[in-house]
Coordinates of N, CA and C in Angstrom, one line a residue:
X1 N 12.9 -48.7 24.3 CA 11.6 -48.2 23.8 C 11.6 -46.7 23.7
X2 N 12.1 -46.0 24.7 CA 12.1 -44.6 24.8 C 13.0 -44.1 23.6
X3 N 14.1 -44.8 23.3 CA 15.0 -44.3 22.3 C 14.2 -44.5 20.9
X4 N 13.5 -45.6 20.8 CA 12.8 -45.8 19.5 C 11.7 -44.7 19.4
X5 N 11.0 -44.3 20.5 CA 10.0 -43.2 20.4 C 10.7 -41.9 20.0
X6 N 11.9 -41.6 20.6 CA 12.5 -40.4 20.2 C 12.9 -40.3 18.8
X7 N 13.4 -41.5 18.3 CA 13.8 -41.6 16.9 C 12.6 -41.4 15.9
X8 N 11.5 -41.9 16.3 CA 10.3 -41.8 15.5 C 9.9 -40.3 15.5
X9 N 9.9 -39.7 16.6 CA 9.6 -38.2 16.7 C 10.5 -37.4 15.8
X10 N 11.8 -37.7 15.9 CA 12.8 -37.0 15.1 C 12.5 -37.2 13.6
X11 N 12.2 -38.4 13.2 CA 11.9 -38.7 11.8 C 10.7 -38.0 11.3
X12 N 9.7 -37.9 12.3 CA 8.4 -37.2 11.9 C 8.7 -35.8 11.7
X13 N 9.5 -35.2 12.6 CA 9.8 -33.7 12.5 C 10.6 -33.5 11.2
X14 N 11.5 -34.4 10.9 CA 12.3 -34.2 9.7 C 11.5 -34.3 8.4
X15 N 10.5 -35.2 8.4 CA 9.6 -35.4 7.3 C 8.7 -34.1 7.1
X16 N 8.2 -33.6 8.3 CA 7.4 -32.4 8.2 C 8.2 -31.2 7.7
X17 N 9.5 -31.1 8.2 CA 10.3 -30.0 7.7 C 10.6 -30.1 6.2
X18 N 10.8 -31.3 5.7 CA 11.1 -31.6 4.3 C 9.8 -31.2 3.5
X19 N 8.7 -31.6 4.0 CA 7.4 -31.3 3.2 C 7.2 -29.8 3.2
X20 N 7.5 -29.1 4.3 CA 7.3 -27.7 4.4 C 8.3 -27.0 3.4
X21 N 9.5 -27.5 3.4 CA 10.5 -26.9 2.4 C 10.1 -27.1 1.0
X22 N 9.6 -28.3 0.7 CA 9.1 -28.6 -0.6 C 7.9 -27.7 -1.0
X23 N 7.0 -27.4 -0.1 CA 5.9 -26.5 -0.3 C 6.4 -25.1 -0.6
X24 N 7.3 -24.6 0.2 CA 7.8 -23.3 0.0 C 8.6 -23.2 -1.3
X25 N 9.3 -24.2 -1.7 CA 10.0 -24.2 -3.0 C 9.0 -24.2 -4.1
X26 N 7.9 -24.9 -4.0 CA 6.9 -25.0 -5.1 C 6.3 -23.6 -5.2
X27 N 6.0 -22.9 -4.1 CA 5.4 -21.6 -4.1 C 6.4 -20.6 -4.8
X28 N 7.7 -20.7 -4.4 CA 8.7 -19.8 -4.9 C 8.8 -19.9 -6.4
X29 N 8.8 -21.1 -7.0 CA 9.0 -21.2 -8.4 C 7.7 -21.3 -9.2
X30 N 6.6 -21.0 -8.6 CA 5.3 -21.2 -9.2 C 5.2 -20.4 -10.5
X31 N 4.7 -21.0 -11.5 CA 4.4 -20.4 -12.8 C 3.3 -19.4 -12.7
X32 N 3.4 -18.2 -13.2 CA 2.4 -17.2 -13.2 C 2.1 -16.7 -14.6
X33 N 0.8 -16.4 -14.8 CA 0.4 -15.9 -16.1 C -0.4 -14.6 -15.8
X34 N -0.2 -13.6 -16.6 CA -0.9 -12.3 -16.4 C -1.4 -11.7 -17.7
X35 N -2.6 -11.1 -17.7 CA -3.2 -10.5 -18.8 C -3.2 -9.0 -18.6
X36 N -2.4 -8.5 -17.7 CA -2.3 -7.0 -17.5 C -3.1 -6.6 -16.2
X37 N -3.0 -5.3 -16.0 CA -3.7 -4.7 -14.8 C -5.2 -4.8 -14.8
X38 N -5.8 -4.7 -16.0 CA -7.2 -4.8 -16.2 C -7.6 -6.0 -17.0
X39 N -8.7 -6.6 -16.6 CA -9.1 -7.8 -17.4 C -10.2 -7.5 -18.4
X40 N -10.5 -6.2 -18.6 CA -11.5 -5.8 -19.6 C -10.8 -5.1 -20.7
X41 N -11.0 -5.5 -22.0 CA -10.5 -4.9 -23.2 C -11.7 -4.5 -24.0
X42 N -11.7 -3.2 -24.4 CA -12.8 -2.7 -25.2 C -12.2 -2.3 -26.6
X43 N -12.9 -2.8 -27.7 CA -12.4 -2.5 -29.0 C -13.6 -2.1 -29.9
X44 N -13.3 -1.3 -30.9 CA -14.3 -1.0 -31.9 C -14.5 -2.1 -32.9
X45 N -15.8 -2.2 -33.3 CA -16.1 -3.2 -34.3 C -15.3 -3.0 -35.6
X46 N -14.8 -4.1 -36.1 CA -14.1 -4.2 -37.4 C -12.7 -3.5 -37.2
X47 N -12.1 -3.6 -36.1 CA -10.7 -3.1 -35.9 C -9.9 -4.2 -35.3
X48 N -8.6 -4.0 -35.4 CA -7.6 -5.0 -34.8 C -7.3 -4.6 -33.3
X49 N -7.4 -5.6 -32.5 CA -7.2 -5.4 -31.1 C -6.1 -6.3 -30.5
X50 N -5.3 -5.8 -29.6 CA -4.3 -6.6 -28.9 C -4.8 -7.2 -27.6
X51 N -4.6 -8.5 -27.5 CA -4.9 -9.3 -26.3 C -3.6 -9.6 -25.5
X52 N -3.3 -8.9 -24.4 CA -2.0 -9.1 -23.8 C -1.9 -10.3 -22.9
X53 N -0.7 -10.9 -22.9 CA -0.4 -12.0 -22.0 C 1.1 -12.2 -21.8
X54 N 1.5 -12.3 -20.5 CA 2.9 -12.6 -20.2 C 2.9 -13.6 -19.1
X55 N 4.1 -14.3 -19.0 CA 4.2 -15.3 -18.0 C 5.6 -15.2 -17.3
X56 N 5.7 -15.6 -16.1 CA 6.9 -15.5 -15.3 C 7.2 -16.9 -14.6
X57 N 8.5 -17.2 -14.5 CA 8.9 -18.4 -13.8 C 10.3 -18.2 -13.2
X58 N 10.5 -18.6 -12.0 CA 11.8 -18.3 -11.3 C 12.9 -19.2 -11.8
X59 N 12.6 -20.4 -12.3 CA 13.7 -21.3 -12.7 C 13.8 -21.5 -14.2
X60 N 13.2 -20.6 -15.0 CA 13.3 -20.7 -16.4 C 12.3 -21.7 -17.0
X61 N 12.4 -21.9 -18.3 CA 11.5 -22.9 -18.9 C 12.2 -23.7 -20.1
X62 N 11.7 -24.8 -20.3 CA 12.1 -25.7 -21.4 C 10.9 -26.4 -22.0
X63 N 10.9 -26.4 -23.3 CA 9.8 -27.1 -24.1 C 8.4 -26.7 -23.6
X64 N 8.3 -25.3 -23.4 CA 7.1 -24.8 -22.9 C 6.0 -24.7 -24.0
X65 N 4.8 -25.0 -23.6 CA 3.7 -24.8 -24.6 C 2.7 -23.8 -24.1
X66 N 2.1 -23.1 -25.0 CA 1.1 -22.1 -24.6 C 0.0 -22.1 -25.6
X67 N -1.2 -21.6 -25.2 CA -2.3 -21.5 -26.1 C -3.3 -20.4 -25.7
X68 N -4.1 -20.0 -26.7 CA -5.2 -19.0 -26.4 C -6.5 -19.7 -26.7
X69 N -7.5 -19.5 -25.8 CA -8.8 -20.1 -26.0 C -9.9 -19.0 -26.0
X70 N -10.9 -19.2 -26.8 CA -12.1 -18.3 -26.8 C -13.2 -19.0 -26.0
X71 N -13.7 -18.3 -25.0 CA -14.8 -18.9 -24.1 C -14.4 -20.3 -23.6
X72 N -13.1 -20.5 -23.3 CA -12.5 -21.7 -22.7 C -12.5 -23.0 -23.6
X73 N -13.2 -23.0 -24.7 CA -13.3 -24.2 -25.5 C -12.7 -24.1 -26.9
X74 N -12.9 -22.9 -27.5 CA -12.4 -22.8 -28.9 C -11.0 -22.3 -28.9
X75 N -10.1 -23.2 -29.5 CA -8.7 -22.8 -29.5 C -8.4 -21.9 -30.7
X76 N -7.7 -20.8 -30.3 CA -7.4 -19.7 -31.3 C -5.9 -19.8 -31.8
X77 N -5.1 -20.2 -30.8 CA -3.6 -20.2 -31.1 C -2.9 -21.2 -30.2
X78 N -1.9 -21.9 -30.7 CA -1.1 -22.8 -29.9 C 0.3 -22.7 -30.4
X79 N 1.2 -22.6 -29.4 CA 2.7 -22.4 -29.7 C 3.6 -23.2 -28.8
X80 N 4.8 -23.3 -29.2 CA 5.8 -24.1 -28.5 C 7.1 -23.2 -28.4
X81 N 7.8 -23.2 -27.2 CA 9.0 -22.5 -27.0 C 10.0 -23.5 -26.5
X82 N 11.2 -23.6 -27.2 CA 12.2 -24.6 -26.7 C 12.8 -24.1 -25.5
X83 N 13.3 -22.9 -25.4 CA 14.0 -22.3 -24.2 C 14.0 -20.8 -24.4
X84 N 14.6 -20.1 -23.4 CA 14.6 -18.7 -23.4 C 15.3 -18.0 -24.6
X85 N 16.2 -18.7 -25.2 CA 16.9 -18.2 -26.4 C 16.2 -18.4 -27.7
X86 N 15.1 -19.1 -27.6 CA 14.3 -19.4 -28.8 C 13.0 -18.6 -28.9
X87 N 12.7 -18.3 -30.2 CA 11.4 -17.6 -30.4 C 10.3 -18.6 -30.4
X88 N 9.1 -18.2 -30.1 CA 7.9 -19.1 -30.1 C 7.7 -19.7 -31.5
X89 N 7.3 -20.9 -31.6 CA 7.0 -21.5 -32.9 C 5.5 -21.9 -32.9
X90 N 4.9 -21.5 -34.0 CA 3.5 -21.7 -34.2 C 3.2 -23.2 -34.5
X91 N 2.2 -23.7 -33.8 CA 1.7 -25.1 -34.0 C 0.3 -25.1 -34.6
X92 N -0.5 -24.1 -34.2 CA -1.8 -23.9 -34.7 C -2.3 -22.5 -34.5
X93 N -3.1 -21.9 -35.5 CA -3.6 -20.6 -35.2 C -4.9 -20.4 -36.1
X94 N -5.8 -19.6 -35.6 CA -6.9 -19.2 -36.4 C -6.4 -18.2 -37.4
X95 N -6.9 -18.2 -38.6 CA -6.3 -17.3 -39.7 C -6.3 -15.8 -39.3
X96 N -7.2 -15.4 -38.4 CA -7.3 -14.0 -38.0 C -6.3 -13.6 -36.9
X97 N -5.7 -14.6 -36.3 CA -4.9 -14.4 -35.1 C -3.4 -14.3 -35.5
X98 N -2.7 -13.3 -34.8 CA -1.3 -13.2 -35.1 C -0.6 -13.0 -33.7
X99 N 0.5 -13.8 -33.6 CA 1.3 -13.7 -32.3 C 2.2 -12.4 -32.4
X100 N 2.1 -11.5 -31.5 CA 2.9 -10.3 -31.5 C 3.9 -10.2 -30.4
X101 N 4.0 -11.2 -29.6 CA 4.9 -11.2 -28.4 C 6.2 -11.9 -28.8
X102 N 7.2 -11.8 -27.8 CA 8.5 -12.4 -27.9 C 8.9 -12.9 -26.6
X103 N 9.7 -14.0 -26.5 CA 10.1 -14.5 -25.2 C 11.6 -14.4 -25.0
X104 N 12.3 -13.8 -26.0 CA 13.8 -13.6 -25.9 C 14.2 -12.3 -25.2
X105 N 13.2 -11.4 -25.0 CA 13.5 -10.1 -24.3 C 13.3 -10.2 -22.8
X106 N 13.1 -9.0 -22.2 CA 13.0 -9.0 -20.8 C 11.7 -9.7 -20.3
X107 N 10.6 -9.5 -21.0 CA 9.4 -10.2 -20.7 C 9.1 -11.4 -21.5
X108 N 8.4 -12.4 -20.9 CA 8.0 -13.5 -21.7 C 6.6 -13.2 -22.2
X109 N 6.6 -12.6 -23.4 CA 5.3 -12.0 -23.9 C 4.8 -12.9 -25.0
X110 N 3.6 -13.4 -24.8 CA 2.9 -14.2 -25.8 C 1.5 -13.6 -26.1
X111 N 1.5 -12.3 -26.3 CA 0.3 -11.6 -26.6 C -0.1 -11.9 -28.1
X112 N -1.4 -11.7 -28.4 CA -1.8 -11.9 -29.8 C -2.7 -10.7 -30.2
X113 N -2.9 -10.6 -31.5 CA -3.8 -9.5 -32.0 C -4.7 -10.2 -33.0
X114 N -5.9 -9.6 -33.2 CA -6.8 -10.1 -34.1 C -7.9 -9.0 -34.5
X115 N -8.4 -9.1 -35.7 CA -9.5 -8.2 -36.1 C -10.8 -8.8 -35.5
X116 N -11.6 -7.9 -34.9 CA -12.8 -8.4 -34.2 C -14.0 -7.7 -34.7
X117 N -15.1 -8.4 -34.5 CA -16.5 -7.9 -34.7 C -17.3 -8.2 -33.5
X118 N -18.6 -7.9 -33.6 CA -19.5 -8.1 -32.4 C -19.5 -9.5 -31.9
X119 N -19.4 -10.5 -32.9 CA -19.5 -11.9 -32.5 C -18.3 -12.4 -31.7
X120 N -17.2 -11.6 -31.7 CA -16.0 -12.0 -31.0 C -16.0 -11.6 -29.5
X121 N -17.0 -10.9 -29.1 CA -17.1 -10.5 -27.6 C -17.2 -11.7 -26.8
X122 N -16.5 -11.7 -25.7 CA -16.5 -12.8 -24.7 C -15.2 -12.9 -24.0
X123 N -14.9 -14.1 -23.4 CA -13.7 -14.4 -22.6 C -12.6 -15.0 -23.4
X124 N -11.4 -14.5 -23.2 CA -10.2 -15.1 -23.8 C -9.2 -15.5 -22.7
X125 N -8.8 -16.8 -22.8 CA -7.9 -17.4 -21.8 C -6.5 -17.7 -22.4
X126 N -5.5 -17.2 -21.7 CA -4.1 -17.5 -22.1 C -3.6 -18.6 -21.2
X127 N -3.2 -19.7 -21.8 CA -2.8 -20.9 -21.0 C -1.3 -21.2 -21.3
X128 N -0.6 -21.6 -20.2 CA 0.9 -21.9 -20.3 C 1.2 -23.2 -19.5
X129 N 2.0 -24.0 -20.1 CA 2.5 -25.2 -19.4 C 4.0 -25.3 -19.5
X130 N 4.6 -25.5 -18.3 CA 6.1 -25.5 -18.3 C 6.6 -26.9 -17.7
X131 N 7.1 -27.8 -18.6 CA 7.5 -29.1 -18.1 C 8.7 -29.0 -17.1
X132 N 9.5 -27.9 -17.1 CA 10.6 -27.8 -16.2 C 10.2 -27.6 -14.8
X133 N 9.0 -27.1 -14.6 CA 8.4 -26.9 -13.2 C 7.5 -28.1 -12.9
X134 N 7.9 -29.3 -13.2 CA 7.1 -30.5 -12.9 C 5.8 -30.4 -13.6
X135 N 5.9 -29.9 -14.9 CA 4.7 -29.8 -15.8 C 3.6 -28.8 -15.2
X136 N 4.1 -27.8 -14.5 CA 3.2 -26.8 -13.9 C 2.4 -26.1 -15.0
X137 N 1.1 -25.8 -14.7 CA 0.2 -25.1 -15.6 C -0.4 -23.9 -14.9
X138 N -0.7 -22.9 -15.8 CA -1.3 -21.6 -15.2 C -2.0 -21.0 -16.4
X139 N -3.0 -20.1 -16.0 CA -3.7 -19.4 -17.1 C -4.3 -18.1 -16.5
X140 N -4.7 -17.3 -17.4 CA -5.4 -16.0 -17.0 C -6.4 -15.7 -18.1
X141 N -7.5 -15.0 -17.6 CA -8.6 -14.7 -18.5 C -8.9 -13.3 -18.6
X142 N -9.2 -12.8 -19.8 CA -9.7 -11.4 -19.9 C -11.0 -11.4 -20.7
X143 N -11.7 -10.3 -20.6 CA -13.0 -10.2 -21.3 C -12.9 -9.1 -22.4
X144 N -13.3 -9.5 -23.6 CA -13.3 -8.5 -24.7 C -14.7 -8.0 -24.9
X145 N -14.8 -6.7 -25.0 CA -16.1 -6.0 -25.3 C -16.0 -5.3 -26.6
X146 N -16.9 -5.5 -27.5 CA -16.8 -4.9 -28.9 C -17.9 -3.9 -29.0
X147 N -17.6 -2.7 -29.3 CA -18.6 -1.6 -29.4 C -18.6 -0.9 -30.8
X148 N -19.7 -0.2 -31.1 CA -19.7 0.5 -32.3 C -19.1 1.9 -32.2
X149 N -19.2 2.5 -31.0 CA -18.6 3.8 -30.8 C -17.9 3.7 -29.5
X150 N -16.7 4.3 -29.5 CA -15.9 4.4 -28.2 C -16.4 5.6 -27.4
X151 N -16.9 5.3 -26.2 CA -17.4 6.4 -25.3 C -16.2 7.0 -24.5
X152 N -16.0 8.3 -24.6 CA -14.9 8.9 -23.9 C -15.1 8.7 -22.4
X153 N -14.1 8.5 -21.7 CA -14.1 8.3 -20.2 C -14.4 9.6 -19.5
X154 N -15.4 9.6 -18.6 CA -15.7 10.8 -17.9 C -14.7 11.0 -16.7
X155 N -13.9 11.9 -16.8 CA -12.9 12.2 -15.7 C -13.3 13.3 -14.8
X156 N -14.6 13.7 -14.9 CA -15.0 14.9 -14.1 C -14.7 14.7 -12.6
X157 N -15.0 13.5 -12.0 CA -14.8 13.3 -10.6 C -13.3 13.4 -10.3
X158 N -12.5 12.8 -11.2 CA -11.1 12.8 -10.9 C -10.5 14.2 -11.0
X159 N -11.0 15.0 -11.9 CA -10.5 16.4 -12.0 C -11.0 17.2 -10.8
X160 N -12.2 16.9 -10.3 CA -12.7 17.6 -9.1 C -11.8 17.3 -7.9
X161 N -11.5 16.0 -7.7 CA -10.6 15.5 -6.6 C -9.2 16.2 -6.7
X162 N -8.7 16.2 -7.9 CA -7.3 16.8 -8.1 C -7.4 18.3 -7.8
X163 N -8.5 19.0 -8.2 CA -8.6 20.4 -8.0 C -8.7 20.7 -6.5
X164 N -9.5 19.9 -5.7 CA -9.6 20.0 -4.3 C -8.3 19.8 -3.6
X165 N -7.6 18.7 -4.0 CA -6.3 18.4 -3.3 C -5.3 19.5 -3.6
X166 N -5.3 20.0 -4.9 CA -4.4 21.0 -5.3 C -4.7 22.3 -4.5
X167 N -6.0 22.6 -4.3 CA -6.4 23.8 -3.6 C -5.9 23.7 -2.1
X168 N -6.1 22.6 -1.5 CA -5.7 22.4 -0.1 C -4.2 22.5 0.0
X169 N -3.5 21.9 -0.9 CA -2.0 22.0 -0.8 C -1.6 23.5 -1.0
X170 N -2.2 24.1 -2.0 CA -1.8 25.6 -2.2 C -2.2 26.4 -1.0
X171 N -3.3 26.1 -0.4 CA -3.7 26.9 0.8 C -2.7 26.7 2.0
X172 N -2.2 25.5 2.1 CA -1.2 25.2 3.2 C 0.1 25.9 2.9
X173 N 0.5 25.9 1.6 CA 1.7 26.6 1.2 C 1.6 28.1 1.5
X174 N 0.4 28.6 1.2 CA 0.2 30.1 1.4 C 0.3 30.4 2.9
X175 N -0.3 29.6 3.8 CA -0.3 29.8 5.2 C 1.2 29.7 5.7
X176 N 2.0 28.8 5.2 CA 3.4 28.7 5.6 C 4.2 29.9 5.2
X177 N 3.9 30.4 3.9 CA 4.5 31.7 3.5 C 4.2 32.9 4.3
X178 N 2.9 33.0 4.6 CA 2.4 34.1 5.5 C 3.1 34.0 6.9
X179 N 3.2 32.8 7.4 CA 3.8 32.6 8.7 C 5.3 33.0 8.7
X180 N 6.0 32.7 7.6 CA 7.4 33.0 7.5 C 7.5 34.6 7.4
X181 N 6.6 35.2 6.6 CA 6.7 36.7 6.5 C 6.5 37.4 7.8
X182 N 5.4 36.9 8.5 CA 5.1 37.5 9.8 C 6.3 37.3 10.8
X183 N 6.9 36.1 10.8 CA 8.0 35.9 11.7 C 9.2 36.8 11.3
X184 N 9.4 37.0 10.0 CA 10.5 37.8 9.5 C 10.3 39.3 10.0
X185 N 9.0 39.8 9.8 CA 8.7 41.2 10.2 C 8.9 41.4 11.7
X186 N 8.4 40.4 12.5 CA 8.6 40.5 14.0 C 10.1 40.5 14.4
X187 N 10.9 39.7 13.7 CA 12.3 39.6 14.0 C 13.0 41.0 13.7
X188 N 12.6 41.5 12.5 CA 13.2 42.8 12.1 C 12.8 43.9 13.0
X189 N 11.5 43.9 13.5 CA 11.0 44.9 14.4 C 11.7 44.8 15.7
X190 N 11.9 43.6 16.2 CA 12.6 43.4 17.5 C 14.1 43.9 17.4
X191 N 14.7 43.6 16.3 CA 16.1 44.0 16.1 C 16.2 45.6 16.1
X192 N 15.2 46.2 15.5 CA 15.1 47.7 15.4 C 15.0 48.3 16.8
X193 N 14.1 47.7 17.6 CA 13.8 48.1 19.0 C 15.1 48.0 19.8
X194 N 15.8 46.9 19.7 CA 17.0 46.7 20.5 C 18.1 47.7 20.0
X195 N 18.1 48.0 18.8 CA 19.1 49.0 18.3 C 18.8 50.4 18.8
X196 N 17.5 50.8 18.9 CA 17.1 52.1 19.5 C 17.4 52.2 20.9
X197 N 17.2 51.1 21.7 CA 17.5 51.1 23.1 C 18.9 51.2 23.4
X198 N 19.7 50.5 22.6 CA 21.2 50.6 22.7 C 21.7 52.0 22.4
X199 N 21.2 52.6 21.4 CA 21.6 53.9 21.0 C 21.3 55.0 22.0
X200 N 20.1 54.9 22.7 CA 19.7 55.9 23.7 C 20.5 55.8 24.9
X201 N 21.1 54.7 25.2 CA 21.9 54.6 26.4 C 23.3 55.1 26.2
X202 N 23.8 55.4 25.0 CA 25.2 55.7 24.8 C 25.3 57.2 24.3
X203 N 24.5 57.6 23.4 CA 24.6 58.9 22.8 C 23.5 59.9 23.4
X204 N 23.9 60.6 24.5 CA 23.0 61.6 25.1 C 23.6 63.0 25.0
X205 N 24.5 63.3 24.2 CA 25.2 64.5 24.1 C 24.4 65.7 23.8
X206 N 23.4 65.5 23.0 CA 22.5 66.6 22.5 C 21.5 67.0 23.6
X207 N 21.2 66.2 24.5 CA 20.2 66.5 25.5 C 20.7 66.9 26.9
X208 N 22.0 66.9 27.0 CA 22.6 67.3 28.3 C 22.3 66.4 29.4
X209 N 22.1 65.2 29.1 CA 21.8 64.2 30.1 C 23.0 63.7 30.8
X210 N 22.8 63.0 31.9 CA 24.0 62.4 32.6 C 24.8 61.6 31.7
X211 N 26.1 61.8 31.8 CA 27.0 61.1 30.9 C 27.3 61.8 29.6
X212 N 26.7 63.0 29.4 CA 26.9 63.7 28.2 C 28.1 64.6 28.3
X213 N 28.6 65.2 27.2 CA 29.7 66.1 27.2 C 29.5 67.4 28.0
X214 N 28.2 67.8 28.1 CA 27.9 69.0 28.8 C 28.3 69.0 30.2
X215 N 28.3 67.9 30.8 CA 28.6 67.8 32.3 C 30.1 67.6 32.5
X216 N 30.9 67.4 31.5 CA 32.3 67.2 31.7 C 32.9 68.6 32.1
X217 N 33.7 68.7 33.2 CA 34.4 69.9 33.6 C 35.7 70.0 32.9
X218 N 36.0 71.3 32.7 CA 37.3 71.5 32.1 C 38.4 71.2 33.0
X219 N 39.5 70.7 32.6 CA 40.6 70.4 33.5 C 41.2 71.7 34.1
X220 N 41.6 71.7 35.4 CA 42.1 72.9 36.1 C 43.4 73.4 35.5
X221 N 43.5 74.7 35.5 CA 44.7 75.3 34.9 C 45.9 75.1 35.8
X222 N 47.0 74.9 35.2 CA 48.2 74.7 36.0 C 48.6 76.0 36.7

């Protein structure tokens, strides 16, 4: 009975380890989709705008499908990619939409571009499905804002911060330079003093001091 209990515990631990390994493997090869560092895109009315999207996978892809949706329901584009060596093939697209990305380069880029007006403002979702990763799915969403006039970004605060930081750094450098100059002057002054002291102890001939030539007696005549 004890042996059976030990075997059961070992099997339980083995199963737990296997499940943990499977979980870690699934995390490692997880499909990821990105729409860039910012999820807000601003565009002028009646202009063409780019909507970025890239995907990554650790084990590659085969027969991958992808799509773009407007406000999660309206399909704008759908494509199919056989493998890494193949270019995306169009299966469906809105007449205004154009695929501008490629998956044969360094990045798996499935970005699109389209001409927009005020009615196109909203959320755009990039969706990817990779059968090679056990039909893993992933998506990312960005928001499009359409404006009549592009407002310049106010960088006043940033400039002030940079100026303050630059001033502090410059002040510290100035202090270091002054310190170096002061130390150099002190060292030169100390060397000069040592030189004067050394000279006064050796050359006293002009003053008739002890050790000078004036005190030396002439040798006796033979």
